[in-house]
Amino acid sequence: MRRRDLIALGTLALAGTAATAASASEAPASAAGQTLNIAGVGLPIIAGGRIRNYVFVTISLTLGAHATPEQMRAKEPYFRDALVRAAHRTPFVLADDWTQVDAPAVCAMLMRVAPSISGAGSIASAQVALQAPRRRTGVRAS
């Protein structure tokens, strides 16, 4: 193994240990209002059969009464996959703005697929917390 790989592996191990220690020292949150953030999902903006932009979204899922953040973190890749697949099948495009996604449509789609991914009642609500477009230009007249 190369020296830089060993250094990178050591750095990752230390960061993982620090993150575990920090999460263990936090006070347990109340059952109501626990959230899971799904950050950095790139959704395409497709118009006229062409990809016009990508918008990177952060989704905040409010967990149900019997779901814990530890259980839901294991399901995060499945939520990401469902979101990206749906965005490519039927893009969440606003007709007048290529720098944002249709947030209510994203949330509705996540609430539709949540029972099949994590069980009934595990997700109480979803909201788009942040949207960051790759290109900051809007719709061009062409």
PDB file of N, CA, C and O in Angstrom, residues 15-92:
ATOM      1  N   ALA A  15     -11.420  10.320  11.960  1.00  0.00           N
ATOM      2  CA  ALA A  15     -12.649  11.094  11.779  1.00  0.00           C
ATOM      3  C   ALA A  15     -13.868  10.262  12.169  1.00  0.00           C
ATOM      4  O   ALA A  15     -14.803  10.766  12.799  1.00  0.00           O
ATOM      5  N   GLY A  16     -13.872   8.989  11.816  1.00  0.00           N
ATOM      6  CA  GLY A  16     -14.980   8.112  12.184  1.00  0.00           C
ATOM      7  C   GLY A  16     -15.076   7.928  13.684  1.00  0.00           C
ATOM      8  O   GLY A  16     -16.163   7.921  14.263  1.00  0.00           O
ATOM      9  N   THR A  17     -13.940   7.783  14.345  1.00  0.00           N
ATOM     10  CA  THR A  17     -13.927   7.637  15.794  1.00  0.00           C
ATOM     11  C   THR A  17     -14.421   8.906  16.476  1.00  0.00           C
ATOM     12  O   THR A  17     -15.202   8.843  17.424  1.00  0.00           O
ATOM     13  N   ALA A  18     -13.994  10.061  15.984  1.00  0.00           N
ATOM     14  CA  ALA A  18     -14.438  11.330  16.563  1.00  0.00           C
ATOM     15  C   ALA A  18     -15.938  11.526  16.363  1.00  0.00           C
ATOM     16  O   ALA A  18     -16.637  12.004  17.266  1.00  0.00           O
ATOM     17  N   ALA A  19     -16.447  11.161  15.188  1.00  0.00           N
ATOM     18  CA  ALA A  19     -17.880  11.316  14.923  1.00  0.00           C
ATOM     19  C   ALA A  19     -18.698  10.389  15.810  1.00  0.00           C
ATOM     20  O   ALA A  19     -19.757  10.768  16.320  1.00  0.00           O
ATOM     21  N   THR A  20     -18.219   9.166  16.024  1.00  0.00           N
ATOM     22  CA  THR A  20     -18.925   8.229  16.880  1.00  0.00           C
ATOM     23  C   THR A  20     -18.943   8.720  18.316  1.00  0.00           C
ATOM     24  O   THR A  20     -19.965   8.660  18.995  1.00  0.00           O
ATOM     25  N   ALA A  21     -17.814   9.241  18.771  1.00  0.00           N
ATOM     26  CA  ALA A  21     -17.744   9.760  20.143  1.00  0.00           C
ATOM     27  C   ALA A  21     -18.647  10.978  20.316  1.00  0.00           C
ATOM     28  O   ALA A  21     -19.302  11.132  21.345  1.00  0.00           O
ATOM     29  N   ALA A  22     -18.694  11.826  19.308  1.00  0.00           N
ATOM     30  CA  ALA A  22     -19.534  13.022  19.394  1.00  0.00           C
ATOM     31  C   ALA A  22     -21.013  12.655  19.414  1.00  0.00           C
ATOM     32  O   ALA A  22     -21.793  13.232  20.162  1.00  0.00           O
ATOM     33  N   SER A  23     -21.418  11.684  18.600  1.00  0.00           N
ATOM     34  CA  SER A  23     -22.826  11.298  18.577  1.00  0.00           C
ATOM     35  C   SER A  23     -23.215  10.559  19.843  1.00  0.00           C
ATOM     36  O   SER A  23     -24.356  10.637  20.282  1.00  0.00           O
ATOM     37  N   ALA A  24     -22.281   9.831  20.446  1.00  0.00           N
ATOM     38  CA  ALA A  24     -22.589   9.119  21.687  1.00  0.00           C
ATOM     39  C   ALA A  24     -22.720  10.082  22.859  1.00  0.00           C
ATOM     40  O   ALA A  24     -23.456   9.816  23.804  1.00  0.00           O
ATOM     41  N   SER A  25     -22.029  11.217  22.810  1.00  0.00           N
ATOM     42  CA  SER A  25     -22.071  12.159  23.926  1.00  0.00           C
ATOM     43  C   SER A  25     -23.280  13.087  23.866  1.00  0.00           C
ATOM     44  O   SER A  25     -23.572  13.760  24.843  1.00  0.00           O
ATOM     45  N   GLU A  26     -23.981  13.123  22.728  1.00  0.00           N
ATOM     46  CA  GLU A  26     -25.149  13.976  22.613  1.00  0.00           C
ATOM     47  C   GLU A  26     -26.284  13.425  23.466  1.00  0.00           C
ATOM     48  O   GLU A  26     -26.429  12.225  23.635  1.00  0.00           O
ATOM     49  N   ALA A  27     -27.090  14.327  23.985  1.00  0.00           N
ATOM     50  CA  ALA A  27     -28.256  13.898  24.748  1.00  0.00           C
ATOM     51  C   ALA A  27     -29.278  13.319  23.791  1.00  0.00           C
ATOM     52  O   ALA A  27     -29.444  13.807  22.674  1.00  0.00           O
ATOM     53  N   PRO A  28     -29.984  12.262  24.202  1.00  0.00           N
ATOM     54  CA  PRO A  28     -30.979  11.681  23.304  1.00  0.00           C
ATOM     55  C   PRO A  28     -32.113  12.667  23.044  1.00  0.00           C
ATOM     56  O   PRO A  28     -32.590  13.336  23.953  1.00  0.00           O
ATOM     57  N   ALA A  29     -32.507  12.743  21.786  1.00  0.00           N
ATOM     58  CA  ALA A  29     -33.576  13.664  21.404  1.00  0.00           C
ATOM     59  C   ALA A  29     -34.927  13.053  21.738  1.00  0.00           C
ATOM     60  O   ALA A  29     -35.068  11.849  21.873  1.00  0.00           O
ATOM     61  N   SER A  30     -35.915  13.877  21.855  1.00  0.00           N
ATOM     62  CA  SER A  30     -37.252  13.373  22.125  1.00  0.00           C
ATOM     63  C   SER A  30     -37.773  12.640  20.894  1.00  0.00           C
ATOM     64  O   SER A  30     -37.305  12.847  19.782  1.00  0.00           O
ATOM     65  N   ALA A  31     -38.733  11.779  21.098  1.00  0.00           N
ATOM     66  CA  ALA A  31     -39.245  10.959  19.998  1.00  0.00           C
ATOM     67  C   ALA A  31     -39.930  11.822  18.940  1.00  0.00           C
ATOM     68  O   ALA A  31     -39.852  11.535  17.759  1.00  0.00           O
ATOM     69  N   ALA A  32     -40.599  12.879  19.378  1.00  0.00           N
ATOM     70  CA  ALA A  32     -41.281  13.740  18.421  1.00  0.00           C
ATOM     71  C   ALA A  32     -40.286  14.728  17.826  1.00  0.00           C
ATOM     72  O   ALA A  32     -39.487  15.323  18.522  1.00  0.00           O
ATOM     73  N   GLY A  33     -40.331  14.887  16.519  1.00  0.00           N
ATOM     74  CA  GLY A  33     -39.507  15.886  15.873  1.00  0.00           C
ATOM     75  C   GLY A  33     -38.132  15.425  15.464  1.00  0.00           C
ATOM     76  O   GLY A  33     -37.313  16.243  15.083  1.00  0.00           O
ATOM     77  N   GLN A  34     -37.830  14.137  15.534  1.00  0.00           N
ATOM     78  CA  GLN A  34     -36.535  13.669  15.056  1.00  0.00           C
ATOM     79  C   GLN A  34     -36.528  13.737  13.541  1.00  0.00           C
ATOM     80  O   GLN A  34     -37.530  13.442  12.890  1.00  0.00           O
ATOM     81  N   THR A  35     -35.396  14.154  12.985  1.00  0.00           N
ATOM     82  CA  THR A  35     -35.307  14.297  11.545  1.00  0.00           C
ATOM     83  C   THR A  35     -34.112  13.543  10.996  1.00  0.00           C
ATOM     84  O   THR A  35     -33.164  13.240  11.719  1.00  0.00           O
ATOM     85  N   LEU A  36     -34.186  13.252   9.733  1.00  0.00           N
ATOM     86  CA  LEU A  36     -33.081  12.668   8.984  1.00  0.00           C
ATOM     87  C   LEU A  36     -32.876  13.551   7.765  1.00  0.00           C
ATOM     88  O   LEU A  36     -33.815  13.807   7.010  1.00  0.00           O
ATOM     89  N   ASN A  37     -31.657  14.050   7.590  1.00  0.00           N
ATOM     90  CA  ASN A  37     -31.347  14.893   6.436  1.00  0.00           C
ATOM     91  C   ASN A  37     -30.673  14.055   5.369  1.00  0.00           C
ATOM     92  O   ASN A  37     -29.724  13.330   5.644  1.00  0.00           O
ATOM     93  N   ILE A  38     -31.169  14.183   4.160  1.00  0.00           N
ATOM     94  CA  ILE A  38     -30.562  13.549   2.995  1.00  0.00           C
ATOM     95  C   ILE A  38     -29.973  14.682   2.181  1.00  0.00           C
ATOM     96  O   ILE A  38     -30.685  15.441   1.544  1.00  0.00           O
ATOM     97  N   ALA A  39     -28.650  14.810   2.220  1.00  0.00           N
ATOM     98  CA  ALA A  39     -27.983  15.972   1.635  1.00  0.00           C
ATOM     99  C   ALA A  39     -27.323  15.639   0.308  1.00  0.00           C
ATOM    100  O   ALA A  39     -26.860  14.521   0.093  1.00  0.00           O
ATOM    101  N   GLY A  40     -27.275  16.653  -0.564  1.00  0.00           N
ATOM    102  CA  GLY A  40     -26.478  16.574  -1.779  1.00  0.00           C
ATOM    103  C   GLY A  40     -26.990  15.654  -2.858  1.00  0.00           C
ATOM    104  O   GLY A  40     -26.196  15.049  -3.567  1.00  0.00           O
ATOM    105  N   VAL A  41     -28.288  15.539  -3.024  1.00  0.00           N
ATOM    106  CA  VAL A  41     -28.838  14.719  -4.094  1.00  0.00           C
ATOM    107  C   VAL A  41     -28.988  15.606  -5.331  1.00  0.00           C
ATOM    108  O   VAL A  41     -29.701  16.609  -5.304  1.00  0.00           O
ATOM    109  N   GLY A  42     -28.309  15.247  -6.415  1.00  0.00           N
ATOM    110  CA  GLY A  42     -28.370  16.028  -7.644  1.00  0.00           C
ATOM    111  C   GLY A  42     -29.539  15.601  -8.506  1.00  0.00           C
ATOM    112  O   GLY A  42     -29.595  14.472  -8.971  1.00  0.00           O
ATOM    113  N   LEU A  43     -30.473  16.506  -8.727  1.00  0.00           N
ATOM    114  CA  LEU A  43     -31.652  16.222  -9.546  1.00  0.00           C
ATOM    115  C   LEU A  43     -31.541  16.983 -10.859  1.00  0.00           C
ATOM    116  O   LEU A  43     -31.230  18.169 -10.867  1.00  0.00           O
ATOM    117  N   PRO A  44     -31.800  16.296 -11.967  1.00  0.00           N
ATOM    118  CA  PRO A  44     -31.677  16.967 -13.264  1.00  0.00           C
ATOM    119  C   PRO A  44     -32.878  17.855 -13.560  1.00  0.00           C
ATOM    120  O   PRO A  44     -33.996  17.573 -13.151  1.00  0.00           O
ATOM    121  N   ILE A  45     -32.616  18.931 -14.273  1.00  0.00           N
ATOM    122  CA  ILE A  45     -33.662  19.788 -14.814  1.00  0.00           C
ATOM    123  C   ILE A  45     -33.657  19.520 -16.315  1.00  0.00           C
ATOM    124  O   ILE A  45     -32.726  19.910 -17.024  1.00  0.00           O
ATOM    125  N   ILE A  46     -34.684  18.830 -16.784  1.00  0.00           N
ATOM    126  CA  ILE A  46     -34.764  18.426 -18.188  1.00  0.00           C
ATOM    127  C   ILE A  46     -35.892  19.201 -18.846  1.00  0.00           C
ATOM    128  O   ILE A  46     -37.030  19.186 -18.374  1.00  0.00           O
ATOM    129  N   ALA A  47     -35.574  19.898 -19.926  1.00  0.00           N
ATOM    130  CA  ALA A  47     -36.567  20.659 -20.679  1.00  0.00           C
ATOM    131  C   ALA A  47     -36.274  20.478 -22.159  1.00  0.00           C
ATOM    132  O   ALA A  47     -35.126  20.582 -22.593  1.00  0.00           O
ATOM    133  N   GLY A  48     -37.291  20.191 -22.912  1.00  0.00           N
ATOM    134  CA  GLY A  48     -37.122  20.005 -24.348  1.00  0.00           C
ATOM    135  C   GLY A  48     -36.257  18.797 -24.684  1.00  0.00           C
ATOM    136  O   GLY A  48     -35.567  18.799 -25.696  1.00  0.00           O
ATOM    137  N   GLY A  49     -36.263  17.789 -23.823  1.00  0.00           N
ATOM    138  CA  GLY A  49     -35.474  16.591 -24.073  1.00  0.00           C
ATOM    139  C   GLY A  49     -33.991  16.734 -23.776  1.00  0.00           C
ATOM    140  O   GLY A  49     -33.217  15.823 -24.053  1.00  0.00           O
ATOM    141  N   ARG A  50     -33.581  17.864 -23.212  1.00  0.00           N
ATOM    142  CA  ARG A  50     -32.167  18.098 -22.895  1.00  0.00           C
ATOM    143  C   ARG A  50     -32.008  18.420 -21.418  1.00  0.00           C
ATOM    144  O   ARG A  50     -32.875  19.048 -20.812  1.00  0.00           O
ATOM    145  N   ILE A  51     -30.888  18.022 -20.870  1.00  0.00           N
ATOM    146  CA  ILE A  51     -30.581  18.380 -19.492  1.00  0.00           C
ATOM    147  C   ILE A  51     -30.106  19.823 -19.487  1.00  0.00           C
ATOM    148  O   ILE A  51     -29.107  20.160 -20.109  1.00  0.00           O
ATOM    149  N   ARG A  52     -30.850  20.661 -18.805  1.00  0.00           N
ATOM    150  CA  ARG A  52     -30.551  22.092 -18.782  1.00  0.00           C
ATOM    151  C   ARG A  52     -29.740  22.499 -17.554  1.00  0.00           C
ATOM    152  O   ARG A  52     -29.013  23.473 -17.583  1.00  0.00           O
ATOM    153  N   ASN A  53     -29.901  21.765 -16.446  1.00  0.00           N
ATOM    154  CA  ASN A  53     -29.245  22.137 -15.213  1.00  0.00           C
ATOM    155  C   ASN A  53     -29.341  20.963 -14.246  1.00  0.00           C
ATOM    156  O   ASN A  53     -30.078  20.003 -14.484  1.00  0.00           O
ATOM    157  N   TYR A  54     -28.600  21.035 -13.160  1.00  0.00           N
ATOM    158  CA  TYR A  54     -28.737  20.128 -12.026  1.00  0.00           C
ATOM    159  C   TYR A  54     -28.963  20.980 -10.798  1.00  0.00           C
ATOM    160  O   TYR A  54     -28.328  22.019 -10.622  1.00  0.00           O
ATOM    161  N   VAL A  55     -29.869  20.544  -9.950  1.00  0.00           N
ATOM    162  CA  VAL A  55     -30.118  21.219  -8.684  1.00  0.00           C
ATOM    163  C   VAL A  55     -29.815  20.209  -7.581  1.00  0.00           C
ATOM    164  O   VAL A  55     -30.359  19.108  -7.574  1.00  0.00           O
ATOM    165  N   PHE A  56     -28.924  20.589  -6.690  1.00  0.00           N
ATOM    166  CA  PHE A  56     -28.556  19.734  -5.574  1.00  0.00           C
ATOM    167  C   PHE A  56     -29.436  20.101  -4.390  1.00  0.00           C
ATOM    168  O   PHE A  56     -29.456  21.249  -3.950  1.00  0.00           O
ATOM    169  N   VAL A  57     -30.195  19.120  -3.894  1.00  0.00           N
ATOM    170  CA  VAL A  57     -31.172  19.374  -2.845  1.00  0.00           C
ATOM    171  C   VAL A  57     -30.779  18.662  -1.555  1.00  0.00           C
ATOM    172  O   VAL A  57     -30.117  17.628  -1.575  1.00  0.00           O
ATOM    173  N   THR A  58     -31.206  19.245  -0.457  1.00  0.00           N
ATOM    174  CA  THR A  58     -31.134  18.614   0.851  1.00  0.00           C
ATOM    175  C   THR A  58     -32.563  18.411   1.310  1.00  0.00           C
ATOM    176  O   THR A  58     -33.343  19.362   1.372  1.00  0.00           O
ATOM    177  N   ILE A  59     -32.895  17.168   1.605  1.00  0.00           N
ATOM    178  CA  ILE A  59     -34.237  16.801   2.010  1.00  0.00           C
ATOM    179  C   ILE A  59     -34.227  16.539   3.514  1.00  0.00           C
ATOM    180  O   ILE A  59     -33.336  15.860   4.020  1.00  0.00           O
ATOM    181  N   SER A  60     -35.204  17.054   4.214  1.00  0.00           N
ATOM    182  CA  SER A  60     -35.357  16.805   5.636  1.00  0.00           C
ATOM    183  C   SER A  60     -36.594  15.943   5.846  1.00  0.00           C
ATOM    184  O   SER A  60     -37.705  16.360   5.526  1.00  0.00           O
ATOM    185  N   LEU A  61     -36.380  14.729   6.365  1.00  0.00           N
ATOM    186  CA  LEU A  61     -37.475  13.808   6.637  1.00  0.00           C
ATOM    187  C   LEU A  61     -37.768  13.825   8.132  1.00  0.00           C
ATOM    188  O   LEU A  61     -36.876  13.565   8.941  1.00  0.00           O
ATOM    189  N   THR A  62     -38.993  14.127   8.505  1.00  0.00           N
ATOM    190  CA  THR A  62     -39.407  14.060   9.901  1.00  0.00           C
ATOM    191  C   THR A  62     -39.857  12.640  10.170  1.00  0.00           C
ATOM    192  O   THR A  62     -40.726  12.108   9.479  1.00  0.00           O
ATOM    193  N   LEU A  63     -39.248  12.025  11.168  1.00  0.00           N
ATOM    194  CA  LEU A  63     -39.498  10.619  11.443  1.00  0.00           C
ATOM    195  C   LEU A  63     -40.781  10.430  12.239  1.00  0.00           C
ATOM    196  O   LEU A  63     -41.172  11.287  13.029  1.00  0.00           O
ATOM    197  N   GLY A  64     -41.404   9.274  12.025  1.00  0.00           N
ATOM    198  CA  GLY A  64     -42.608   8.924  12.759  1.00  0.00           C
ATOM    199  C   GLY A  64     -42.290   8.522  14.184  1.00  0.00           C
ATOM    200  O   GLY A  64     -41.132   8.526  14.625  1.00  0.00           O
ATOM    201  N   ALA A  65     -43.315   8.126  14.909  1.00  0.00           N
ATOM    202  CA  ALA A  65     -43.175   7.844  16.335  1.00  0.00           C
ATOM    203  C   ALA A  65     -42.287   6.642  16.621  1.00  0.00           C
ATOM    204  O   ALA A  65     -41.517   6.642  17.575  1.00  0.00           O
ATOM    205  N   HIS A  66     -42.363   5.600  15.805  1.00  0.00           N
ATOM    206  CA  HIS A  66     -41.603   4.384  16.108  1.00  0.00           C
ATOM    207  C   HIS A  66     -40.277   4.273  15.359  1.00  0.00           C
ATOM    208  O   HIS A  66     -39.573   3.294  15.520  1.00  0.00           O
ATOM    209  N   ALA A  67     -39.921   5.262  14.564  1.00  0.00           N
ATOM    210  CA  ALA A  67     -38.672   5.223  13.794  1.00  0.00           C
ATOM    211  C   ALA A  67     -37.567   5.971  14.541  1.00  0.00           C
ATOM    212  O   ALA A  67     -37.802   7.011  15.138  1.00  0.00           O
ATOM    213  N   THR A  68     -36.371   5.420  14.486  1.00  0.00           N
ATOM    214  CA  THR A  68     -35.217   6.080  15.092  1.00  0.00           C
ATOM    215  C   THR A  68     -34.264   6.523  13.997  1.00  0.00           C
ATOM    216  O   THR A  68     -34.243   5.940  12.908  1.00  0.00           O
ATOM    217  N   PRO A  69     -33.469   7.557  14.261  1.00  0.00           N
ATOM    218  CA  PRO A  69     -32.516   8.015  13.242  1.00  0.00           C
ATOM    219  C   PRO A  69     -31.518   6.928  12.834  1.00  0.00           C
ATOM    220  O   PRO A  69     -31.117   6.862  11.676  1.00  0.00           O
ATOM    221  N   GLU A  70     -31.143   6.063  13.762  1.00  0.00           N
ATOM    222  CA  GLU A  70     -30.195   4.992  13.440  1.00  0.00           C
ATOM    223  C   GLU A  70     -30.790   4.017  12.426  1.00  0.00           C
ATOM    224  O   GLU A  70     -30.119   3.576  11.498  1.00  0.00           O
ATOM    225  N   GLN A  71     -32.068   3.679  12.600  1.00  0.00           N
ATOM    226  CA  GLN A  71     -32.739   2.786  11.653  1.00  0.00           C
ATOM    227  C   GLN A  71     -32.862   3.444  10.280  1.00  0.00           C
ATOM    228  O   GLN A  71     -32.674   2.800   9.253  1.00  0.00           O
ATOM    229  N   MET A  72     -33.192   4.716  10.275  1.00  0.00           N
ATOM    230  CA  MET A  72     -33.444   5.401   9.014  1.00  0.00           C
ATOM    231  C   MET A  72     -32.161   5.723   8.256  1.00  0.00           C
ATOM    232  O   MET A  72     -32.182   5.814   7.037  1.00  0.00           O
ATOM    233  N   ARG A  73     -31.033   5.884   8.944  1.00  0.00           N
ATOM    234  CA  ARG A  73     -29.768   6.114   8.234  1.00  0.00           C
ATOM    235  C   ARG A  73     -29.430   4.934   7.339  1.00  0.00           C
ATOM    236  O   ARG A  73     -28.821   5.105   6.283  1.00  0.00           O
ATOM    237  N   ALA A  74     -29.803   3.738   7.757  1.00  0.00           N
ATOM    238  CA  ALA A  74     -29.567   2.560   6.927  1.00  0.00           C
ATOM    239  C   ALA A  74     -30.433   2.576   5.669  1.00  0.00           C
ATOM    240  O   ALA A  74     -30.080   1.966   4.659  1.00  0.00           O
ATOM    241  N   LYS A  75     -31.542   3.285   5.706  1.00  0.00           N
ATOM    242  CA  LYS A  75     -32.465   3.373   4.561  1.00  0.00           C
ATOM    243  C   LYS A  75     -32.163   4.559   3.651  1.00  0.00           C
ATOM    244  O   LYS A  75     -32.765   4.687   2.593  1.00  0.00           O
ATOM    245  N   GLU A  76     -31.244   5.431   4.040  1.00  0.00           N
ATOM    246  CA  GLU A  76     -30.955   6.633   3.264  1.00  0.00           C
ATOM    247  C   GLU A  76     -30.579   6.350   1.817  1.00  0.00           C
ATOM    248  O   GLU A  76     -31.078   7.020   0.906  1.00  0.00           O
ATOM    249  N   PRO A  77     -29.729   5.355   1.515  1.00  0.00           N
ATOM    250  CA  PRO A  77     -29.412   5.096   0.104  1.00  0.00           C
ATOM    251  C   PRO A  77     -30.638   4.723  -0.735  1.00  0.00           C
ATOM    252  O   PRO A  77     -30.712   5.062  -1.913  1.00  0.00           O
ATOM    253  N   TYR A  78     -31.602   4.065  -0.114  1.00  0.00           N
ATOM    254  CA  TYR A  78     -32.815   3.694  -0.841  1.00  0.00           C
ATOM    255  C   TYR A  78     -33.670   4.928  -1.148  1.00  0.00           C
ATOM    256  O   TYR A  78     -34.274   5.012  -2.231  1.00  0.00           O
ATOM    257  N   PHE A  79     -33.723   5.866  -0.216  1.00  0.00           N
ATOM    258  CA  PHE A  79     -34.436   7.122  -0.478  1.00  0.00           C
ATOM    259  C   PHE A  79     -33.743   7.909  -1.592  1.00  0.00           C
ATOM    260  O   PHE A  79     -34.400   8.457  -2.476  1.00  0.00           O
ATOM    261  N   ARG A  80     -32.412   7.970  -1.561  1.00  0.00           N
ATOM    262  CA  ARG A  80     -31.655   8.661  -2.613  1.00  0.00           C
ATOM    263  C   ARG A  80     -31.934   8.039  -3.976  1.00  0.00           C
ATOM    264  O   ARG A  80     -32.172   8.725  -4.964  1.00  0.00           O
ATOM    265  N   ASP A  81     -31.879   6.706  -4.027  1.00  0.00           N
ATOM    266  CA  ASP A  81     -32.096   5.999  -5.280  1.00  0.00           C
ATOM    267  C   ASP A  81     -33.494   6.268  -5.824  1.00  0.00           C
ATOM    268  O   ASP A  81     -33.658   6.549  -7.011  1.00  0.00           O
ATOM    269  N   ALA A  82     -34.504   6.184  -4.953  1.00  0.00           N
ATOM    270  CA  ALA A  82     -35.878   6.438  -5.394  1.00  0.00           C
ATOM    271  C   ALA A  82     -36.041   7.860  -5.902  1.00  0.00           C
ATOM    272  O   ALA A  82     -36.718   8.102  -6.911  1.00  0.00           O
ATOM    273  N   LEU A  83     -35.394   8.809  -5.237  1.00  0.00           N
ATOM    274  CA  LEU A  83     -35.496  10.215  -5.633  1.00  0.00           C
ATOM    275  C   LEU A  83     -34.847  10.462  -6.993  1.00  0.00           C
ATOM    276  O   LEU A  83     -35.425  11.105  -7.868  1.00  0.00           O
ATOM    277  N   VAL A  84     -33.662   9.923  -7.200  1.00  0.00           N
ATOM    278  CA  VAL A  84     -32.957  10.128  -8.474  1.00  0.00           C
ATOM    279  C   VAL A  84     -33.683   9.424  -9.612  1.00  0.00           C
ATOM    280  O   VAL A  84     -33.823   9.970 -10.711  1.00  0.00           O
ATOM    281  N   ARG A  85     -34.183   8.204  -9.364  1.00  0.00           N
ATOM    282  CA  ARG A  85     -34.932   7.492 -10.406  1.00  0.00           C
ATOM    283  C   ARG A  85     -36.191   8.256 -10.814  1.00  0.00           C
ATOM    284  O   ARG A  85     -36.495   8.387 -11.991  1.00  0.00           O
ATOM    285  N   ALA A  86     -36.914   8.756  -9.824  1.00  0.00           N
ATOM    286  CA  ALA A  86     -38.136   9.507 -10.131  1.00  0.00           C
ATOM    287  C   ALA A  86     -37.820  10.803 -10.863  1.00  0.00           C
ATOM    288  O   ALA A  86     -38.554  11.212 -11.763  1.00  0.00           O
ATOM    289  N   ALA A  87     -36.718  11.452 -10.501  1.00  0.00           N
ATOM    290  CA  ALA A  87     -36.349  12.717 -11.145  1.00  0.00           C
ATOM    291  C   ALA A  87     -35.951  12.515 -12.600  1.00  0.00           C
ATOM    292  O   ALA A  87     -36.153  13.400 -13.422  1.00  0.00           O
ATOM    293  N   HIS A  88     -35.382  11.371 -12.935  1.00  0.00           N
ATOM    294  CA  HIS A  88     -35.038  11.110 -14.325  1.00  0.00           C
ATOM    295  C   HIS A  88     -36.258  10.636 -15.123  1.00  0.00           C
ATOM    296  O   HIS A  88     -36.353  10.893 -16.312  1.00  0.00           O
ATOM    297  N   ARG A  89     -37.169   9.955 -14.470  1.00  0.00           N
ATOM    298  CA  ARG A  89     -38.368   9.466 -15.150  1.00  0.00           C
ATOM    299  C   ARG A  89     -39.317  10.627 -15.445  1.00  0.00           C
ATOM    300  O   ARG A  89     -39.794  10.780 -16.569  1.00  0.00           O
ATOM    301  N   THR A  90     -39.619  11.422 -14.445  1.00  0.00           N
ATOM    302  CA  THR A  90     -40.500  12.583 -14.571  1.00  0.00           C
ATOM    303  C   THR A  90     -39.844  13.738 -13.838  1.00  0.00           C
ATOM    304  O   THR A  90     -39.989  13.849 -12.622  1.00  0.00           O
ATOM    305  N   PRO A  91     -39.094  14.581 -14.524  1.00  0.00           N
ATOM    306  CA  PRO A  91     -38.326  15.637 -13.845  1.00  0.00           C
ATOM    307  C   PRO A  91     -39.207  16.582 -13.040  1.00  0.00           C
ATOM    308  O   PRO A  91     -40.326  16.902 -13.433  1.00  0.00           O
ATOM    309  N   PHE A  92     -38.685  17.018 -11.919  1.00  0.00           N
ATOM    310  CA  PHE A  92     -39.365  17.968 -11.045  1.00  0.00           C
ATOM    311  C   PHE A  92     -39.008  19.380 -11.502  1.00  0.00           C
ATOM    312  O   PHE A  92     -38.285  20.103 -10.833  1.00  0.00           O
TER     313      PHE A  92
END
